[in-house]
mmCIF file of C-alpha atoms in Angstrom:
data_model
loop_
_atom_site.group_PDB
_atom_site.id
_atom_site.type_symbol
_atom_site.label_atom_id
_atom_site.label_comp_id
_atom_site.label_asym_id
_atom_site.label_seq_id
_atom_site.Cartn_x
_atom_site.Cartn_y
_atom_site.Cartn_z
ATOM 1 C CA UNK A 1 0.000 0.000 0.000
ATOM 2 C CA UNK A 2 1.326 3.289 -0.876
ATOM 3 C CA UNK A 3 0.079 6.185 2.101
ATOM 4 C CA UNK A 4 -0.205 9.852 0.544
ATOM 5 C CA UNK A 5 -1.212 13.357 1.337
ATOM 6 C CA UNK A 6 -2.817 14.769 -1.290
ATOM 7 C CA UNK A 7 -4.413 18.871 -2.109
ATOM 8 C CA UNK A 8 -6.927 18.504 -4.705
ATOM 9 C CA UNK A 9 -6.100 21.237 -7.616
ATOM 10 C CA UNK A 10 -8.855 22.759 -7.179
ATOM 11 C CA UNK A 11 -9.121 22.823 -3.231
ATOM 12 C CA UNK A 12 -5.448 23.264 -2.725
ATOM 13 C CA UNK A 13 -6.399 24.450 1.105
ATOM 14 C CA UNK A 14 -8.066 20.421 1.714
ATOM 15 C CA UNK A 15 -5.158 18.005 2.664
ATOM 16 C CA UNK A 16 -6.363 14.627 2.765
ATOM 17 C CA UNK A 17 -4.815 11.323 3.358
ATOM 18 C CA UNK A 18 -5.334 8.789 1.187
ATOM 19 C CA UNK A 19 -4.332 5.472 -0.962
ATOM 20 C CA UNK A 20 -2.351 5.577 -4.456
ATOM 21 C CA UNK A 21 -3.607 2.419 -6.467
ATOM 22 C CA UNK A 22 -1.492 3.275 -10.218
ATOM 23 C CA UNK A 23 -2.431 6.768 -10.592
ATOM 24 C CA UNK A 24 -5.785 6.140 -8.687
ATOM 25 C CA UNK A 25 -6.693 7.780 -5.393
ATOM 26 C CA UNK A 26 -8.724 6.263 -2.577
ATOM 27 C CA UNK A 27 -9.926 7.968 0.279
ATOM 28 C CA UNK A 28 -8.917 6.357 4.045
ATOM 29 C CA UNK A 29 -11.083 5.656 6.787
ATOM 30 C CA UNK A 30 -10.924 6.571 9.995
ATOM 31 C CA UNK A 31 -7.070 7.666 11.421
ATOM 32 C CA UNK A 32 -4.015 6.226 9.375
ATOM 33 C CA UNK A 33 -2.529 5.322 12.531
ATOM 34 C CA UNK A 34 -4.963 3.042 14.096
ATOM 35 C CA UNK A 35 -6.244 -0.697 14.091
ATOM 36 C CA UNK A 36 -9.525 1.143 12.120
ATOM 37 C CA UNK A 37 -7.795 1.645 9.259
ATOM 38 C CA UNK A 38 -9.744 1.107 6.272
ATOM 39 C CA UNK A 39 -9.693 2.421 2.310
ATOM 40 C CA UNK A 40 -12.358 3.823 1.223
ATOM 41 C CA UNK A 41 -13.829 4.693 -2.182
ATOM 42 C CA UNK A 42 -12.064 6.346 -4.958
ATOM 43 C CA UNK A 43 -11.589 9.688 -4.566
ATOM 44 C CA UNK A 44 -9.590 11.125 -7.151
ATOM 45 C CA UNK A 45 -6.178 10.551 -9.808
ATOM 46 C CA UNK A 46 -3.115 11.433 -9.518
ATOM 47 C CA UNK A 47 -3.163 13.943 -12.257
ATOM 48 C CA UNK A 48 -5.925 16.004 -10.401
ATOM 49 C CA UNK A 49 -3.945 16.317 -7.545
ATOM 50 C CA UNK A 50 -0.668 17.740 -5.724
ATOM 51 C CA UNK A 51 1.479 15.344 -3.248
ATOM 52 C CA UNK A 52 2.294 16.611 0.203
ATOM 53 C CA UNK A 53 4.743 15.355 2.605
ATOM 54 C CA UNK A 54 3.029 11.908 3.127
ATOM 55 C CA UNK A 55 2.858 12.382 7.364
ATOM 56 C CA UNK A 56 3.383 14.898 10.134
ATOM 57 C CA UNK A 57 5.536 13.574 12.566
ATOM 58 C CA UNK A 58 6.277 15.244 15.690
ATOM 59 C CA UNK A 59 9.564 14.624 15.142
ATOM 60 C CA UNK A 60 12.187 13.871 12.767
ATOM 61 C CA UNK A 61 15.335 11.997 13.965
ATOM 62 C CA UNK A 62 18.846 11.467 12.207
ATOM 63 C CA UNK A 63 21.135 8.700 11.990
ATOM 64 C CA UNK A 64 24.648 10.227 10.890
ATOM 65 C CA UNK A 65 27.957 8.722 9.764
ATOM 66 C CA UNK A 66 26.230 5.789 8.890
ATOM 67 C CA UNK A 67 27.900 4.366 5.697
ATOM 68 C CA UNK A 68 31.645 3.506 5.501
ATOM 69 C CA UNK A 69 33.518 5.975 3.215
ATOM 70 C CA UNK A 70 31.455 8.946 4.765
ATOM 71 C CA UNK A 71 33.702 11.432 6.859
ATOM 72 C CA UNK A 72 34.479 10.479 10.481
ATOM 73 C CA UNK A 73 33.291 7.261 10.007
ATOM 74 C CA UNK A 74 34.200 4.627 12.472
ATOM 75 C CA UNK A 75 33.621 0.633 12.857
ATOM 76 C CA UNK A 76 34.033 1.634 16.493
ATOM 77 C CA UNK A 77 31.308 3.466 17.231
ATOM 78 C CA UNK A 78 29.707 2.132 20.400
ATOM 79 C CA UNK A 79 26.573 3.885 19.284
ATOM 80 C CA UNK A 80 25.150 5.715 16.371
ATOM 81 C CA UNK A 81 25.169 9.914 15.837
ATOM 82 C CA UNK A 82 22.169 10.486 16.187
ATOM 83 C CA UNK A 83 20.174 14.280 15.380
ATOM 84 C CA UNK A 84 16.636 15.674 15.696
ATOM 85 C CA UNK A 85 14.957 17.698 12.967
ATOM 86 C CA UNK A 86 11.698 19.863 14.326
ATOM 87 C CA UNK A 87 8.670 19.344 12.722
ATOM 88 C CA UNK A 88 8.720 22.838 10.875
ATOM 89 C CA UNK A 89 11.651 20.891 8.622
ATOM 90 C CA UNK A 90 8.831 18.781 7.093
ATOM 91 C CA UNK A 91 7.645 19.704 3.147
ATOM 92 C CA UNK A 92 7.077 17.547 0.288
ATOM 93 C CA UNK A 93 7.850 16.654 -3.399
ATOM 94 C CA UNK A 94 8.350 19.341 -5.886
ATOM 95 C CA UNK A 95 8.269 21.892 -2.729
ATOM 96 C CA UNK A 96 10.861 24.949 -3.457
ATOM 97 C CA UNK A 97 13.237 24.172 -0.328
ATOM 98 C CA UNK A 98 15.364 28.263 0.429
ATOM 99 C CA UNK A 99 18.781 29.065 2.247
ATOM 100 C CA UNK A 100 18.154 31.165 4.787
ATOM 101 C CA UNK A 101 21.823 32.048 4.943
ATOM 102 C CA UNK A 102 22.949 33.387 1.563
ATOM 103 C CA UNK A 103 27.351 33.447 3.057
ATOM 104 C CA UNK A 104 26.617 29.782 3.907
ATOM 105 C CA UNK A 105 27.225 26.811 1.545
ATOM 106 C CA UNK A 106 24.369 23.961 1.613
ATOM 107 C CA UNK A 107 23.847 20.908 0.371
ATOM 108 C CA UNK A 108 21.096 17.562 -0.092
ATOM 109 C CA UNK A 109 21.450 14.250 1.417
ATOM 110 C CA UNK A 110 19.108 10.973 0.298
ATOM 111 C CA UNK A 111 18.477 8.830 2.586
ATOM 112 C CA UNK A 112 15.578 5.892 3.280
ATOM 113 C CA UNK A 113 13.538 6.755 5.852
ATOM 114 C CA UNK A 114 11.666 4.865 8.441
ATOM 115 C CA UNK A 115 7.609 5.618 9.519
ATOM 116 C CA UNK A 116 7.011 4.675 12.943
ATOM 117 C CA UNK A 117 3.106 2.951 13.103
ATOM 118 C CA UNK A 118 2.576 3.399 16.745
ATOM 119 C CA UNK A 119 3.706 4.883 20.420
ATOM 120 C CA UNK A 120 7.205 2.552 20.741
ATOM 121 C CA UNK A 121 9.368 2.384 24.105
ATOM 122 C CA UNK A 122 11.994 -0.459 24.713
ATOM 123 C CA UNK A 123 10.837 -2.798 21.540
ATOM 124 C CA UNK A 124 13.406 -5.506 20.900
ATOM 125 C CA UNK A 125 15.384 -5.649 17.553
ATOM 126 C CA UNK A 126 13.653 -8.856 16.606
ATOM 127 C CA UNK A 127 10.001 -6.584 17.364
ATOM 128 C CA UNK A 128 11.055 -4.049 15.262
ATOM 129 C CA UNK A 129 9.187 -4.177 12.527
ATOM 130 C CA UNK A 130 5.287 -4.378 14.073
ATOM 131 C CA UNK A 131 6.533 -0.878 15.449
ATOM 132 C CA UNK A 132 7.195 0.260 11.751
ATOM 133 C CA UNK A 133 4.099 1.478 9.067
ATOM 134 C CA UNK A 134 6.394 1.553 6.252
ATOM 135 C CA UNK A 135 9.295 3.664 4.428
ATOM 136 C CA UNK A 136 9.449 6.817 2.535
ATOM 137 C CA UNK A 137 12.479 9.062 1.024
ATOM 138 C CA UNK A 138 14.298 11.746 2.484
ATOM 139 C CA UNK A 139 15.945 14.784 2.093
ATOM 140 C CA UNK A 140 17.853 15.776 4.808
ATOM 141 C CA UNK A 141 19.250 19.267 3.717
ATOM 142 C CA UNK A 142 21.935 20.865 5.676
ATOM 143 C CA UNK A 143 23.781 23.871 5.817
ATOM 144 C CA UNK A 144 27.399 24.715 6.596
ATOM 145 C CA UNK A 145 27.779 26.016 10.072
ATOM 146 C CA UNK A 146 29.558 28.741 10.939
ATOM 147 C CA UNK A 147 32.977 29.089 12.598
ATOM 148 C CA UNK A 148 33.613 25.683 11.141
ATOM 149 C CA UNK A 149 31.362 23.683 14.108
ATOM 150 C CA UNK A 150 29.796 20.086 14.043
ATOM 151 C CA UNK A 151 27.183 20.662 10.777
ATOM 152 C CA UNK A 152 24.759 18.693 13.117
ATOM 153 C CA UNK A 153 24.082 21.888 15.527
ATOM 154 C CA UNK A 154 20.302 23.377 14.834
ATOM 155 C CA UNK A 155 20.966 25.712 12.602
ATOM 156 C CA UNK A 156 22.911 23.471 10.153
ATOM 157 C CA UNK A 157 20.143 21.179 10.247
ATOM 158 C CA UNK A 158 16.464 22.722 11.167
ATOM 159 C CA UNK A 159 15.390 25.830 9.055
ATOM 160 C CA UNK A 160 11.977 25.687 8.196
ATOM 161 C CA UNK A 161 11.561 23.119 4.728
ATOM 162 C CA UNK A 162 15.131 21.342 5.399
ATOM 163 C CA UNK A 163 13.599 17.825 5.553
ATOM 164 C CA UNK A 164 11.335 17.337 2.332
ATOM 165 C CA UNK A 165 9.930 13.292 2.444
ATOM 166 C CA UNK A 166 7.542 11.483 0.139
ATOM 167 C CA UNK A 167 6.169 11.066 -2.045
ATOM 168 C CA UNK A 168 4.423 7.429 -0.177
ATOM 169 C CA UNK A 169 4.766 5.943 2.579
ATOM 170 C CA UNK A 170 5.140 1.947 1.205
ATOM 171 C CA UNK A 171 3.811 -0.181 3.656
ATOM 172 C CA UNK A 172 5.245 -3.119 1.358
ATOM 173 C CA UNK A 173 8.522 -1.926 0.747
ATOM 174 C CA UNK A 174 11.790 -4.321 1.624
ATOM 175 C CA UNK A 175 14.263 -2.071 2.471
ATOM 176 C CA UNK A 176 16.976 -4.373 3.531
ATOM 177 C CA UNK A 177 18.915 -4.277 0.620
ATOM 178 C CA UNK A 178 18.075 -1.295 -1.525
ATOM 179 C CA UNK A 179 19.891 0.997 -3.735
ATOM 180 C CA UNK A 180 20.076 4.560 -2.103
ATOM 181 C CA UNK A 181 20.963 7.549 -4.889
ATOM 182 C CA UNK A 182 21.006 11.071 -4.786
ATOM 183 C CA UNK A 183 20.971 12.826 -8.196
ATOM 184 C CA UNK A 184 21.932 16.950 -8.551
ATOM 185 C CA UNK A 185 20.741 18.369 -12.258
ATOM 186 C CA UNK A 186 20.493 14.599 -13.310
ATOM 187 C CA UNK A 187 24.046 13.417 -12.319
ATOM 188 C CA UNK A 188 24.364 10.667 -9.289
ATOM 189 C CA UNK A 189 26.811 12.174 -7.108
ATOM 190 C CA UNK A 190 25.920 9.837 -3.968
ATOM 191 C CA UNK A 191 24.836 5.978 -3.635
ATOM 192 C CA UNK A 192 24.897 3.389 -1.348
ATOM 193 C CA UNK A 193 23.037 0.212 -0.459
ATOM 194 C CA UNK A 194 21.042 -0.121 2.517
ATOM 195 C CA UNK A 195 22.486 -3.164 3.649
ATOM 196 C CA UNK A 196 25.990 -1.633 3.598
ATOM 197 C CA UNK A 197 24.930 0.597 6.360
ATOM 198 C CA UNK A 198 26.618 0.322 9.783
ATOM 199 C CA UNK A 199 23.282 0.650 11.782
ATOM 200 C CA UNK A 200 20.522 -1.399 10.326
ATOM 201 C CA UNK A 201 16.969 -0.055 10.320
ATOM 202 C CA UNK A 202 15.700 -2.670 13.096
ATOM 203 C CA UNK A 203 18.882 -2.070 15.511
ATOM 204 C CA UNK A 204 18.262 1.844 14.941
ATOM 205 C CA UNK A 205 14.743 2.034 16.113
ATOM 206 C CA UNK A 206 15.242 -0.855 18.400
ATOM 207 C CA UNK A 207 18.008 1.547 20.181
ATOM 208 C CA UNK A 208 16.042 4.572 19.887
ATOM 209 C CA UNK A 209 12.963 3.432 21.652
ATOM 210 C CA UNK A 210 15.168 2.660 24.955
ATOM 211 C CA UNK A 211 15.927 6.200 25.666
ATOM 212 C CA UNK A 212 13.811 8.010 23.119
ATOM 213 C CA UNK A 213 9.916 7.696 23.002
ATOM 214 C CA UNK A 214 8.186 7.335 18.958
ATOM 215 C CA UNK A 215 5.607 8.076 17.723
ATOM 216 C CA UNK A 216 2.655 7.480 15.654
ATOM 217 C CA UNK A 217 4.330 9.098 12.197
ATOM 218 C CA UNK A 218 7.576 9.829 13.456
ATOM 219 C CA UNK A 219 10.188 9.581 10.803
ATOM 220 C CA UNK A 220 13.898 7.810 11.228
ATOM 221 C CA UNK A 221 16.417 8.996 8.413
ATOM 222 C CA UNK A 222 18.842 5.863 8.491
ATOM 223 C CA UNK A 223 21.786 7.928 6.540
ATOM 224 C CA UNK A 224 23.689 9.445 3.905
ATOM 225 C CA UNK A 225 25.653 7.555 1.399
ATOM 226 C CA UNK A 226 29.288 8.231 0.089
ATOM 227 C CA UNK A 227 29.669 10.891 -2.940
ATOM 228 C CA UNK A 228 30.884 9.699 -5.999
ATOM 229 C CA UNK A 229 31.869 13.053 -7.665
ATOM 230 C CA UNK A 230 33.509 14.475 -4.575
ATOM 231 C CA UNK A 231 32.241 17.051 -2.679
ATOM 232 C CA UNK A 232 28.844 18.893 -4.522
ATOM 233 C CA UNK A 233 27.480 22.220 -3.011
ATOM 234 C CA UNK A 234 23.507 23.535 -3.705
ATOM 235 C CA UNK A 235 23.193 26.547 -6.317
ATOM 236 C CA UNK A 236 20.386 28.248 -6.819
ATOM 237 C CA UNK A 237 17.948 26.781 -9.379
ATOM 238 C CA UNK A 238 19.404 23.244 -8.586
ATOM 239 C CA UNK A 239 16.926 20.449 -8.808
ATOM 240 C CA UNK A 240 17.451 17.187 -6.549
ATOM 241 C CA UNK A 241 16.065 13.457 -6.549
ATOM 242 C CA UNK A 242 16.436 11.589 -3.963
ATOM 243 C CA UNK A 243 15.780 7.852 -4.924
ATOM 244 C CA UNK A 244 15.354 4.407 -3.597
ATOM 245 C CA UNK A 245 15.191 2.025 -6.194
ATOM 246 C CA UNK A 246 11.853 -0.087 -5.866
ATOM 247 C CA UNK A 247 10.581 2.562 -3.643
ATOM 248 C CA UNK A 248 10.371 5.773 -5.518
ATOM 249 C CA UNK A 249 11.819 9.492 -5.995
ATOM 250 C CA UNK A 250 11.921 12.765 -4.281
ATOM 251 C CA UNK A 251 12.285 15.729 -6.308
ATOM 252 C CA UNK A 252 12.849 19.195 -4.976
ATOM 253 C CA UNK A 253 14.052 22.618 -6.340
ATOM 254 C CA UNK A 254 16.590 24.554 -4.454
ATOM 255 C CA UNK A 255 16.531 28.312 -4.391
ATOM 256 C CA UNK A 256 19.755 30.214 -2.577
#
């Protein structure tokens, strides 16, 4: 099942949950996020109307330095790096994501994410998927910090728009052993595969949840893979994709 948020064109101000069947819409049910869950009738296409961020979770939280061959990386890291995005980051596909700091360089990361299906605290690694709904795609902009401190501070990583995900939720997807690209202007300049990652999905939220209450909709980016080009900055006018093969894209436009 792919989960979406959805304006109709002509009622852009109505945000609606709802079911993509091919380019088919179906209306939901009662709340996403309960054992009442049901699909209703058809509602709408895809053509007739424009994809939100696919949930609003209360909170956002990072995995970093979480592929081999990404800087500071370490297969002796008792734990992972770990980073929390407000809620105000959250936008969707095809939203216009600005810099708020025109001196500062910026720059996209892809990344799978994880949708947490309901309240989790202290769920076992083997548990770990009844506590997940399904995966989407991530953006997880960030901006160079100044004075040259850790990028992960706030203000490197939580202006308003600097976490764009969609455009599903797949409730179906196997992410254990996807390919993870990020494309600038149509050129891959990162990629990875999921199951190269240090910190798997399952042993991320599994460790969250001790210390770390989630919730219904809450969204886990599991990381950033290596560059292949070296180094690539944002400039205005920039188009990015994140992609997860089997699962979908993430397009967004980047304004400076």
């Amino acid at each position: 099942m792919k989960l979406i948020r959805y304006a109709l064109n002509k009622a852009p101000e109505d945000i609606r949950f709802g079911v993509l069947k091919g380019k088919e819409v179906f209306s939901i049910e009662n709340e996403v996020f309960s054992d009442k869950f049901q699909i209703g009738s058809l509602a709408s296409t895809l053509g007739e109307v424009t994809l939100k961020a696919p949930c609003l979770p209360s909170k956002v939280v990072g995995i970093a330095i979480n592929f081999e061959g990404i800087d500071n990386f370490s297969a002796e890291m008792a734990e992972p790096m770990v980073f929390v995005k407000p809620a105000s980051c959250v936008c969707g596909p095809y939203a216009e994501i600005k810099k708020p700091f025109p001196e500062l360089k910026w720059w996209g990361e892809a990344e799978l994410a994880v949708v947490i299906g309901k309240k989790v605290k202290n769920i076992t690694e083997e548990d770990a998927s009844d506590a997940v709904f399904g995966f989407t795609i991530a953006n997880d902009t960030t901006v160079e910090n100044i004075n040259c401190r850790d990028h992960h501070l706030a203000r490197a990583k939580c202006p308003d728009d600097f976490c764009a995900i969609g455009p599903w939720i797949d409730t179906d997807f196997n992410a254990s052993n996807c390919l993870i690209e990020a494309i600038q202007n149509g050129q891959v300049i990162r990629k990875g595969m999921s199951s190269d990652q240090f910190w798997q999905w399952p042993k991320i939220v599994s460790w969250l949840s001790t210390w770390m209450t989630l919730l219904p909709g809450d969204v886990i980016l599991t990381g950033n893979p290596p560059d292949t080009v070296g180094m690539r900055y944002l400039e205005s006018g920039d188009i990015y994709t994140a992609k997860v093969h089997g699962l979908g894209e993430l397009n967004n436009k980047f304004i400076c």
